[in-house]
Amino acid sequence: MLKGRVVELQAIERADLRTIWRWYNDVELELLAGGDIRPVTFTQMEAHFDKELKEEPVMRFAIVVNGLL
């Protein structure tokens, strides 16, 4: 984990998946981010997370501000 005065960068944990899943399924947020607008099930999100854990290391960080992802 990298910790500054206001912001922390930490590894994405399984407990973060519900929040990230909601973001992926938020059409307005996806449009702003330039992402795909397609529904993703929570099961798909978990499977992708598990697949990345088994494959070569991927550097993905969660940004945490005031304790919120």
Short mmCIF file of C-alpha atoms in Angstrom, two decimals:
data_model
loop_
_atom_site.label_atom_id
_atom_site.label_comp_id
_atom_site.label_asym_id
_atom_site.label_seq_id
_atom_site.Cartn_x
_atom_site.Cartn_y
_atom_site.Cartn_z
CA MET A 1 0.00 0.00 0.00
CA LEU A 2 1.17 3.53 -0.79
CA LYS A 3 -0.16 6.14 1.60
CA GLY A 4 -0.13 9.90 1.19
CA ARG A 5 -1.72 12.58 3.35
CA VAL A 6 -5.09 12.28 1.61
CA VAL A 7 -4.93 9.40 -0.87
CA GLU A 8 -3.96 5.74 -0.50
CA LEU A 9 -3.17 3.29 -3.28
CA GLN A 10 -3.77 -0.32 -2.38
CA ALA A 11 -4.27 -3.66 -4.07
CA ILE A 12 -7.83 -4.39 -5.15
CA GLU A 13 -9.33 -6.86 -2.71
CA ARG A 14 -12.28 -9.22 -3.14
CA ALA A 15 -14.23 -6.98 -0.74
CA ASP A 16 -13.88 -4.13 -3.30
CA LEU A 17 -15.59 -6.09 -6.08
CA ARG A 18 -19.19 -5.09 -5.21
CA THR A 19 -18.30 -1.40 -5.51
CA ILE A 20 -16.34 -1.89 -8.73
CA TRP A 21 -19.16 -4.03 -10.16
CA ARG A 22 -21.66 -1.23 -9.51
CA TRP A 23 -19.37 1.21 -11.32
CA TYR A 24 -19.04 -1.11 -14.35
CA ASN A 25 -22.83 -1.26 -14.60
CA ASP A 26 -23.35 2.51 -14.27
CA VAL A 27 -24.03 3.67 -17.85
CA GLU A 28 -23.27 7.34 -17.18
CA LEU A 29 -19.98 6.51 -15.49
CA GLU A 30 -18.97 4.13 -18.28
CA LEU A 31 -19.73 6.80 -20.90
CA LEU A 32 -17.61 9.33 -19.01
CA ALA A 33 -14.76 6.82 -18.73
CA GLY A 34 -15.00 5.81 -22.39
CA GLY A 35 -15.68 2.20 -21.47
CA ASP A 36 -17.94 -0.50 -22.86
CA ILE A 37 -21.61 -0.19 -22.15
CA ARG A 38 -22.53 -3.78 -21.52
CA PRO A 39 -23.90 -5.37 -18.40
CA VAL A 40 -21.53 -7.44 -16.31
CA THR A 41 -22.82 -9.90 -13.73
CA PHE A 42 -21.20 -10.10 -10.33
CA THR A 43 -20.27 -13.70 -11.11
CA GLN A 44 -18.40 -12.51 -14.22
CA MET A 45 -16.63 -9.85 -12.15
CA GLU A 46 -15.51 -12.48 -9.60
CA ALA A 47 -14.37 -14.85 -12.36
CA HIS A 48 -12.28 -12.10 -13.96
CA PHE A 49 -10.74 -11.23 -10.58
CA ASP A 50 -9.90 -14.89 -9.91
CA LYS A 51 -8.43 -15.32 -13.41
CA GLU A 52 -6.13 -12.34 -12.94
CA LEU A 53 -4.93 -13.73 -9.60
CA LYS A 54 -3.91 -17.01 -11.27
CA GLU A 55 -2.22 -15.47 -14.32
CA GLU A 56 0.84 -13.26 -14.42
CA PRO A 57 0.76 -10.40 -11.94
CA VAL A 58 -1.26 -7.37 -13.02
CA MET A 59 -0.58 -4.03 -11.38
CA ARG A 60 -4.02 -2.69 -10.47
CA PHE A 61 -4.58 -0.34 -7.60
CA ALA A 62 -7.61 0.88 -5.74
CA ILE A 63 -7.64 4.58 -4.94
CA VAL A 64 -8.89 5.24 -1.41
CA VAL A 65 -9.77 8.72 -0.16
CA ASN A 66 -10.99 9.21 3.41
CA GLY A 67 -11.55 5.47 3.69
CA LEU A 68 -13.71 5.30 0.55
CA LEU A 69 -12.81 3.44 -2.63
#
